[in-house]
Amino acid sequence: MSHYLKLMMDAIFGRKMFKNEIVWAYTGPSNTKRYFPRKHDIILYYGELNSTFNYDSIRKPYDQKTLARRRYSEGESSIISASAKTLEGRSKSEVENLFGAGKIPEDWWADIPVLTSQKERTGYRTQKPLNLLRRIISASSNKSDMILDPFCGCATTCIAAEELQRQWVGIDIGEKAADLVQMRMKEHLGMLYDGIHRTDIPTRTDLGRLPHYKTHKQTLYGFQGGHCNGCAEHFKPQNLTVDHIIPRSGGGTDHIGNLQLLCGYCNSVKGDRGMEYLIARLEHGNTRRGYMK
Ligand SMILES: [Zn+2]
């Protein structure tokens, strides 16, 4: 699936901002006998040219084989014997002093298991392990940076960000999302959560002052070739009205991208609702086509 997403992300962030396709691989039970069990996720990593990459914060220990090989090739057998067993019993810092703090993980991560502890489980279907988000956030941000998760679900990103002393904003359409954040904050961090929770529709501030929406009628008539955007019937300009696709009560703006022409009937059916309502009503046949033509 990720190839579709890659094209979309290229369009949003720019192809040159692409840094890595990270494979998060895991194991788990599977019932399929018709193809290989699907046991990996793709993480698409984008960033500006000089964006943060804290490789030292995500180093992981070398495996025993690598250590033994390095000892041999670098002639360190005088320091400790070539047997990997001699590492046992040494403290982590002793090993680190000998061989460095570990290596930067490759672009495939097989060292983060899917949720194993019952304690971490919330019952949310697509829940990701905290360790996965810890690595992503540690690598790509610094303390007090802002982390945004626009589909925060069961709040794993928020928890990891809070732990790592980042600021964070989580957005989710689920009504229970805010409760879940509060619950997990208490459970994982033992803190009294005092975040701000908003359910009002945010106002766009990036558009500046827009001309009155009705001034676009002529242009829209050209765009739509004189057809109503609901029933698709052709009308004279005076029988079409300018409609907000996303109603203003739902955060829709006067920007021409949010405007369309509807005939009187379609406009009255749609009212303050979204297009999906109008389309459903029209498809249901509960219409009087040609009305006011
Ligand atoms: Zn219509």
mmCIF file of C-alpha atoms and ligand atoms in Angstrom:
data_model
loop_
_atom_site.group_PDB
_atom_site.id
_atom_site.type_symbol
_atom_site.label_atom_id
_atom_site.label_comp_id
_atom_site.label_asym_id
_atom_site.label_seq_id
_atom_site.Cartn_x
_atom_site.Cartn_y
_atom_site.Cartn_z
ATOM 1 C CA MET A 1 0.000 0.000 0.000
ATOM 2 C CA SER A 2 2.827 2.375 0.794
ATOM 3 C CA HIS A 3 3.593 3.094 -2.882
ATOM 4 C CA TYR A 4 0.309 4.982 -3.185
ATOM 5 C CA LEU A 5 1.098 6.929 -0.047
ATOM 6 C CA LYS A 6 4.624 7.724 -1.278
ATOM 7 C CA LEU A 7 3.203 9.543 -4.310
ATOM 8 C CA MET A 8 0.860 11.546 -2.105
ATOM 9 C CA MET A 9 3.597 12.447 0.365
ATOM 10 C CA ASP A 10 5.893 13.474 -2.525
ATOM 11 C CA ALA A 11 3.170 15.843 -3.677
ATOM 12 C CA ILE A 12 2.793 17.308 -0.179
ATOM 13 C CA PHE A 13 6.376 17.464 1.121
ATOM 14 C CA GLY A 14 8.303 17.381 -2.163
ATOM 15 C CA ARG A 15 10.183 14.426 -3.581
ATOM 16 C CA LYS A 16 13.546 15.886 -2.602
ATOM 17 C CA MET A 17 12.525 15.883 1.061
ATOM 18 C CA PHE A 18 12.275 12.091 1.063
ATOM 19 C CA LYS A 19 14.894 10.485 3.304
ATOM 20 C CA ASN A 20 14.035 6.873 4.043
ATOM 21 C CA GLU A 21 11.587 4.110 3.517
ATOM 22 C CA ILE A 22 11.843 2.351 6.864
ATOM 23 C CA VAL A 23 10.627 -1.216 7.200
ATOM 24 C CA TRP A 24 9.325 -2.079 10.635
ATOM 25 C CA ALA A 25 9.320 -5.886 10.661
ATOM 26 C CA TYR A 26 7.715 -8.059 13.296
ATOM 27 C CA THR A 27 6.386 -11.557 13.815
ATOM 28 C CA GLY A 28 3.038 -12.851 14.945
ATOM 29 C CA PRO A 29 0.391 -15.465 14.210
ATOM 30 C CA SER A 30 -1.068 -15.591 10.698
ATOM 31 C CA ASN A 31 -3.835 -17.637 9.078
ATOM 32 C CA THR A 32 -3.008 -17.089 5.418
ATOM 33 C CA LYS A 33 -2.088 -20.062 3.195
ATOM 34 C CA ARG A 34 -2.357 -18.126 -0.072
ATOM 35 C CA TYR A 35 0.494 -15.631 0.241
ATOM 36 C CA PHE A 36 3.336 -14.687 2.574
ATOM 37 C CA PRO A 37 2.137 -13.447 5.955
ATOM 38 C CA ARG A 38 2.129 -9.648 5.975
ATOM 39 C CA LYS A 39 4.390 -8.798 8.852
ATOM 40 C CA HIS A 40 5.884 -5.408 8.226
ATOM 41 C CA ASP A 41 4.871 -1.767 8.106
ATOM 42 C CA ILE A 42 6.437 0.928 5.946
ATOM 43 C CA ILE A 43 7.363 4.242 7.530
ATOM 44 C CA LEU A 44 8.015 7.053 5.053
ATOM 45 C CA TYR A 45 10.528 9.521 6.442
ATOM 46 C CA TYR A 46 10.611 13.068 5.063
ATOM 47 C CA GLY A 47 12.621 16.028 6.289
ATOM 48 C CA GLU A 48 14.195 19.261 5.196
ATOM 49 C CA LEU A 49 17.826 19.297 4.096
ATOM 50 C CA ASN A 50 19.218 20.109 7.534
ATOM 51 C CA SER A 51 16.429 18.699 9.658
ATOM 52 C CA THR A 52 17.259 17.103 12.995
ATOM 53 C CA PHE A 53 18.694 13.600 12.966
ATOM 54 C CA ASN A 54 19.893 12.646 16.451
ATOM 55 C CA TYR A 55 21.711 9.458 15.542
ATOM 56 C CA ASP A 56 23.440 9.285 18.924
ATOM 57 C CA SER A 57 20.122 9.092 20.741
ATOM 58 C CA ILE A 58 18.979 5.972 18.887
ATOM 59 C CA ARG A 59 22.133 3.872 18.725
ATOM 60 C CA LYS A 60 21.577 0.215 19.493
ATOM 61 C CA PRO A 61 24.117 -2.284 20.855
ATOM 62 C CA TYR A 62 26.240 -4.223 18.370
ATOM 63 C CA ASP A 63 25.403 -7.899 18.292
ATOM 64 C CA GLN A 64 27.852 -10.425 19.716
ATOM 65 C CA LYS A 65 29.045 -11.673 16.304
ATOM 66 C CA THR A 66 29.928 -8.172 15.170
ATOM 67 C CA LEU A 67 31.817 -7.536 18.365
ATOM 68 C CA ALA A 68 33.794 -10.769 18.022
ATOM 69 C CA ARG A 69 34.608 -9.991 14.377
ATOM 70 C CA ARG A 70 35.673 -6.455 15.196
ATOM 71 C CA ARG A 71 37.886 -7.619 17.982
ATOM 72 C CA TYR A 72 39.606 -9.978 15.563
ATOM 73 C CA SER A 73 40.013 -7.562 12.657
ATOM 74 C CA GLU A 74 41.115 -4.655 14.793
ATOM 75 C CA GLY A 75 43.614 -6.738 16.719
ATOM 76 C CA GLU A 76 42.072 -6.046 20.056
ATOM 77 C CA SER A 77 42.572 -9.616 21.215
ATOM 78 C CA SER A 78 45.177 -8.301 23.580
ATOM 79 C CA ILE A 79 42.499 -6.332 25.382
ATOM 80 C CA ILE A 80 40.027 -9.170 25.714
ATOM 81 C CA SER A 81 39.954 -12.633 24.236
ATOM 82 C CA ALA A 82 38.211 -13.247 20.894
ATOM 83 C CA SER A 83 35.437 -15.241 22.499
ATOM 84 C CA ALA A 84 32.161 -13.338 22.625
ATOM 85 C CA LYS A 85 31.582 -15.002 25.965
ATOM 86 C CA THR A 86 34.070 -12.711 27.620
ATOM 87 C CA LEU A 87 31.635 -9.862 27.115
ATOM 88 C CA GLU A 88 29.274 -11.471 29.545
ATOM 89 C CA GLY A 89 29.729 -10.134 32.989
ATOM 90 C CA ARG A 90 30.985 -6.815 31.715
ATOM 91 C CA SER A 91 28.832 -3.814 32.403
ATOM 92 C CA LYS A 92 27.134 -2.008 29.538
ATOM 93 C CA SER A 93 29.408 0.994 29.940
ATOM 94 C CA GLU A 94 32.540 -1.198 29.881
ATOM 95 C CA VAL A 95 31.448 -2.705 26.576
ATOM 96 C CA GLU A 96 30.568 0.734 25.253
ATOM 97 C CA ASN A 97 33.984 2.039 26.195
ATOM 98 C CA LEU A 98 35.567 -0.781 24.245
ATOM 99 C CA PHE A 99 33.368 -0.711 21.175
ATOM 100 C CA GLY A 100 31.545 2.575 21.075
ATOM 101 C CA ALA A 101 27.964 3.305 22.011
ATOM 102 C CA GLY A 102 26.481 0.960 19.425
ATOM 103 C CA LYS A 103 25.411 1.453 15.880
ATOM 104 C CA ILE A 104 22.848 3.609 14.132
ATOM 105 C CA PRO A 105 19.929 1.367 13.159
ATOM 106 C CA GLU A 106 19.599 0.575 9.447
ATOM 107 C CA ASP A 107 16.418 1.459 7.567
ATOM 108 C CA TRP A 108 14.888 -1.859 8.586
ATOM 109 C CA TRP A 109 13.850 -2.309 12.183
ATOM 110 C CA ALA A 110 13.396 -5.856 13.385
ATOM 111 C CA ASP A 111 14.221 -5.130 17.016
ATOM 112 C CA ILE A 112 10.896 -3.628 18.062
ATOM 113 C CA PRO A 113 8.313 -6.346 18.742
ATOM 114 C CA VAL A 114 4.598 -5.745 18.317
ATOM 115 C CA LEU A 115 2.806 -5.084 21.578
ATOM 116 C CA THR A 116 3.729 -7.850 23.956
ATOM 117 C CA SER A 117 2.898 -6.477 27.368
ATOM 118 C CA GLN A 118 -0.731 -6.493 28.410
ATOM 119 C CA LYS A 119 0.002 -3.359 30.372
ATOM 120 C CA GLU A 120 0.638 -1.335 27.232
ATOM 121 C CA ARG A 121 -2.382 -2.666 25.352
ATOM 122 C CA THR A 122 -5.390 -0.357 25.088
ATOM 123 C CA GLY A 123 -7.546 -2.499 22.814
ATOM 124 C CA TYR A 124 -7.151 0.018 19.997
ATOM 125 C CA ARG A 125 -6.875 -1.990 16.781
ATOM 126 C CA THR A 126 -3.925 -0.233 15.134
ATOM 127 C CA GLN A 127 -1.997 0.554 18.320
ATOM 128 C CA LYS A 128 1.750 0.940 17.778
ATOM 129 C CA PRO A 129 4.349 0.073 20.417
ATOM 130 C CA LEU A 130 5.738 2.963 22.445
ATOM 131 C CA ASN A 131 9.269 1.884 21.523
ATOM 132 C CA LEU A 132 8.556 2.518 17.858
ATOM 133 C CA LEU A 133 7.412 6.084 18.517
ATOM 134 C CA ARG A 134 10.241 6.660 20.994
ATOM 135 C CA ARG A 135 12.782 5.895 18.273
ATOM 136 C CA ILE A 136 11.050 8.070 15.666
ATOM 137 C CA ILE A 137 10.658 11.041 18.009
ATOM 138 C CA SER A 138 14.154 10.746 19.539
ATOM 139 C CA ALA A 139 15.769 10.619 16.109
ATOM 140 C CA SER A 140 13.912 13.472 14.505
ATOM 141 C CA SER A 141 13.321 16.069 17.221
ATOM 142 C CA ASN A 142 14.941 17.771 20.194
ATOM 143 C CA LYS A 143 13.693 18.513 23.685
ATOM 144 C CA SER A 144 10.786 20.999 23.743
ATOM 145 C CA ASP A 145 10.227 20.641 19.975
ATOM 146 C CA MET A 146 6.601 20.310 18.850
ATOM 147 C CA ILE A 147 5.309 16.882 17.777
ATOM 148 C CA LEU A 148 2.077 16.688 15.759
ATOM 149 C CA ASP A 149 0.107 13.494 15.268
ATOM 150 C CA PRO A 150 -2.937 14.350 13.158
ATOM 151 C CA PHE A 151 -4.382 10.828 13.580
ATOM 152 C CA CYS A 152 -3.339 10.165 17.161
ATOM 153 C CA GLY A 153 -5.738 7.285 17.877
ATOM 154 C CA CYS A 154 -4.885 5.780 21.241
ATOM 155 C CA ALA A 155 -2.309 8.496 21.975
ATOM 156 C CA THR A 156 0.917 6.475 21.685
ATOM 157 C CA THR A 157 2.685 9.414 20.013
ATOM 158 C CA CYS A 158 1.487 11.790 22.734
ATOM 159 C CA ILE A 159 2.756 9.513 25.513
ATOM 160 C CA ALA A 160 6.156 9.005 23.875
ATOM 161 C CA ALA A 161 6.463 12.750 23.186
ATOM 162 C CA GLU A 162 5.573 13.628 26.784
ATOM 163 C CA GLU A 163 8.122 11.093 28.097
ATOM 164 C CA LEU A 164 10.816 12.591 25.898
ATOM 165 C CA GLN A 165 9.945 16.120 27.059
ATOM 166 C CA ARG A 166 8.581 17.300 23.738
ATOM 167 C CA GLN A 167 5.529 19.484 23.299
ATOM 168 C CA TRP A 168 2.793 17.721 21.403
ATOM 169 C CA VAL A 169 -0.560 18.091 19.678
ATOM 170 C CA GLY A 170 -2.769 15.108 18.907
ATOM 171 C CA ILE A 171 -5.810 15.229 16.636
ATOM 172 C CA ASP A 172 -8.395 12.494 16.250
ATOM 173 C CA ILE A 173 -11.935 12.214 14.968
ATOM 174 C CA GLY A 174 -12.813 9.619 17.619
ATOM 175 C CA GLU A 175 -14.918 11.041 20.418
ATOM 176 C CA LYS A 176 -13.086 8.948 22.987
ATOM 177 C CA ALA A 177 -9.617 10.159 21.928
ATOM 178 C CA ALA A 178 -9.269 12.829 24.609
ATOM 179 C CA ASP A 179 -10.361 10.441 27.385
ATOM 180 C CA LEU A 180 -7.864 7.877 26.149
ATOM 181 C CA VAL A 181 -5.021 10.411 26.255
ATOM 182 C CA GLN A 182 -5.939 11.337 29.813
ATOM 183 C CA MET A 183 -6.162 7.712 30.910
ATOM 184 C CA ARG A 184 -2.856 6.703 29.360
ATOM 185 C CA MET A 185 -1.051 9.793 30.653
ATOM 186 C CA LYS A 186 -2.034 8.809 34.179
ATOM 187 C CA GLU A 187 -1.205 5.130 33.695
ATOM 188 C CA HIS A 188 2.155 5.534 32.007
ATOM 189 C CA LEU A 189 3.521 8.698 33.483
ATOM 190 C CA GLY A 190 1.618 8.823 36.759
ATOM 191 C CA MET A 191 0.915 12.449 36.170
ATOM 192 C CA LEU A 192 -2.097 14.625 36.502
ATOM 193 C CA TYR A 193 -2.849 15.423 32.906
ATOM 194 C CA ASP A 194 -3.693 19.071 32.377
ATOM 195 C CA GLY A 195 -3.648 19.316 28.598
ATOM 196 C CA ILE A 196 -6.036 21.447 26.597
ATOM 197 C CA HIS A 197 -8.847 19.552 24.906
ATOM 198 C CA ARG A 198 -10.821 21.294 22.153
ATOM 199 C CA THR A 199 -13.748 20.049 20.128
ATOM 200 C CA ASP A 200 -14.601 23.261 18.272
ATOM 201 C CA ILE A 201 -13.745 23.470 14.593
ATOM 202 C CA PRO A 202 -10.475 25.316 14.017
ATOM 203 C CA THR A 203 -10.614 28.484 11.909
ATOM 204 C CA ARG A 204 -8.256 28.817 8.971
ATOM 205 C CA THR A 205 -5.962 31.767 9.459
ATOM 206 C CA ASP A 206 -3.818 31.308 6.359
ATOM 207 C CA LEU A 207 -6.243 32.685 3.764
ATOM 208 C CA GLY A 208 -6.323 36.350 4.722
ATOM 209 C CA ARG A 209 -9.324 38.480 3.802
ATOM 210 C CA LEU A 210 -11.397 36.821 1.114
ATOM 211 C CA PRO A 211 -13.800 38.520 -1.313
ATOM 212 C CA HIS A 212 -17.498 37.971 -0.686
ATOM 213 C CA TYR A 213 -18.367 34.450 -1.770
ATOM 214 C CA LYS A 214 -21.118 35.571 -4.139
ATOM 215 C CA THR A 215 -18.581 37.411 -6.333
ATOM 216 C CA HIS A 216 -17.403 34.004 -7.626
ATOM 217 C CA LYS A 217 -20.742 33.096 -9.184
ATOM 218 C CA GLN A 218 -19.728 33.909 -12.770
ATOM 219 C CA THR A 219 -16.455 31.963 -12.499
ATOM 220 C CA LEU A 220 -18.200 28.974 -10.941
ATOM 221 C CA TYR A 221 -20.824 29.043 -13.689
ATOM 222 C CA GLY A 222 -17.953 28.710 -16.179
ATOM 223 C CA PHE A 223 -16.270 25.908 -14.191
ATOM 224 C CA GLN A 224 -19.457 23.886 -14.012
ATOM 225 C CA GLY A 225 -20.603 24.662 -17.546
ATOM 226 C CA GLY A 226 -23.931 25.857 -16.192
ATOM 227 C CA HIS A 227 -24.710 22.536 -14.507
ATOM 228 C CA CYS A 228 -25.877 22.085 -10.936
ATOM 229 C CA ASN A 229 -23.165 20.289 -8.934
ATOM 230 C CA GLY A 230 -25.820 18.098 -7.311
ATOM 231 C CA CYS A 231 -28.336 16.856 -9.862
ATOM 232 C CA ALA A 232 -26.123 17.787 -12.872
ATOM 233 C CA GLU A 233 -29.052 19.427 -14.685
ATOM 234 C CA HIS A 234 -28.368 22.565 -16.730
ATOM 235 C CA PHE A 235 -29.716 25.867 -15.420
ATOM 236 C CA LYS A 236 -29.671 29.565 -16.223
ATOM 237 C CA PRO A 237 -27.366 31.559 -13.906
ATOM 238 C CA GLN A 238 -30.286 33.134 -12.047
ATOM 239 C CA ASN A 239 -31.532 29.676 -11.018
ATOM 240 C CA LEU A 240 -28.241 28.600 -9.453
ATOM 241 C CA THR A 241 -27.004 29.696 -6.033
ATOM 242 C CA VAL A 242 -23.515 29.746 -4.560
ATOM 243 C CA ASP A 243 -23.180 27.003 -1.940
ATOM 244 C CA HIS A 244 -20.433 26.336 0.611
ATOM 245 C CA ILE A 245 -19.321 22.730 0.009
ATOM 246 C CA ILE A 246 -18.232 22.488 3.647
ATOM 247 C CA PRO A 247 -20.785 24.703 5.401
ATOM 248 C CA ARG A 248 -19.467 27.707 7.279
ATOM 249 C CA SER A 249 -20.915 26.257 10.462
ATOM 250 C CA GLY A 250 -18.560 23.310 9.904
ATOM 251 C CA GLY A 251 -15.455 25.427 9.396
ATOM 252 C CA GLY A 252 -15.815 25.888 5.619
ATOM 253 C CA THR A 253 -14.389 29.115 4.191
ATOM 254 C CA ASP A 254 -15.407 31.596 1.482
ATOM 255 C CA HIS A 255 -12.422 30.443 -0.596
ATOM 256 C CA ILE A 256 -13.474 29.552 -4.144
ATOM 257 C CA GLY A 257 -12.185 26.020 -3.569
ATOM 258 C CA ASN A 258 -15.009 25.572 -1.067
ATOM 259 C CA LEU A 259 -17.724 26.984 -3.326
ATOM 260 C CA GLN A 260 -20.050 25.458 -5.904
ATOM 261 C CA LEU A 261 -23.287 26.239 -7.698
ATOM 262 C CA LEU A 262 -26.413 24.294 -6.813
ATOM 263 C CA CYS A 263 -29.913 24.595 -8.173
ATOM 264 C CA GLY A 264 -32.604 25.801 -5.788
ATOM 265 C CA TYR A 265 -33.820 22.291 -5.081
ATOM 266 C CA CYS A 266 -30.386 20.747 -4.409
ATOM 267 C CA ASN A 267 -29.444 23.729 -2.268
ATOM 268 C CA SER A 268 -32.542 23.367 -0.111
ATOM 269 C CA VAL A 269 -31.992 19.605 0.284
ATOM 270 C CA LYS A 270 -28.341 20.051 1.247
ATOM 271 C CA GLY A 271 -28.970 22.953 3.604
ATOM 272 C CA ASP A 272 -26.245 23.105 6.227
ATOM 273 C CA ARG A 273 -25.029 19.569 5.578
ATOM 274 C CA GLY A 274 -22.172 18.059 3.598
ATOM 275 C CA MET A 275 -22.199 16.862 -0.009
ATOM 276 C CA GLU A 276 -22.414 13.227 1.086
ATOM 277 C CA TYR A 277 -25.918 13.948 2.394
ATOM 278 C CA LEU A 278 -27.061 15.558 -0.864
ATOM 279 C CA ILE A 279 -25.558 12.767 -2.974
ATOM 280 C CA ALA A 280 -27.209 10.110 -0.810
ATOM 281 C CA ARG A 281 -30.568 11.861 -1.114
ATOM 282 C CA LEU A 282 -30.208 12.225 -4.890
ATOM 283 C CA GLU A 283 -29.156 8.598 -5.325
ATOM 284 C CA HIS A 284 -32.035 7.465 -3.192
ATOM 285 C CA GLY A 285 -34.301 8.801 -5.907
ATOM 286 C CA ASN A 286 -36.014 11.089 -3.465
ATOM 287 C CA THR A 287 -35.647 13.907 -5.943
ATOM 288 C CA ARG A 288 -37.637 16.057 -8.250
ATOM 289 C CA ARG A 289 -35.264 16.411 -11.168
ATOM 290 C CA GLY A 290 -35.689 19.426 -13.356
ATOM 291 C CA TYR A 291 -37.403 21.385 -10.644
ATOM 292 C CA MET A 292 -37.200 25.125 -11.326
ATOM 293 C CA LYS A 293 -35.558 24.515 -14.682
HETATM 294 ZN ZN ZN B 1 -29.574 20.454 -8.631
#
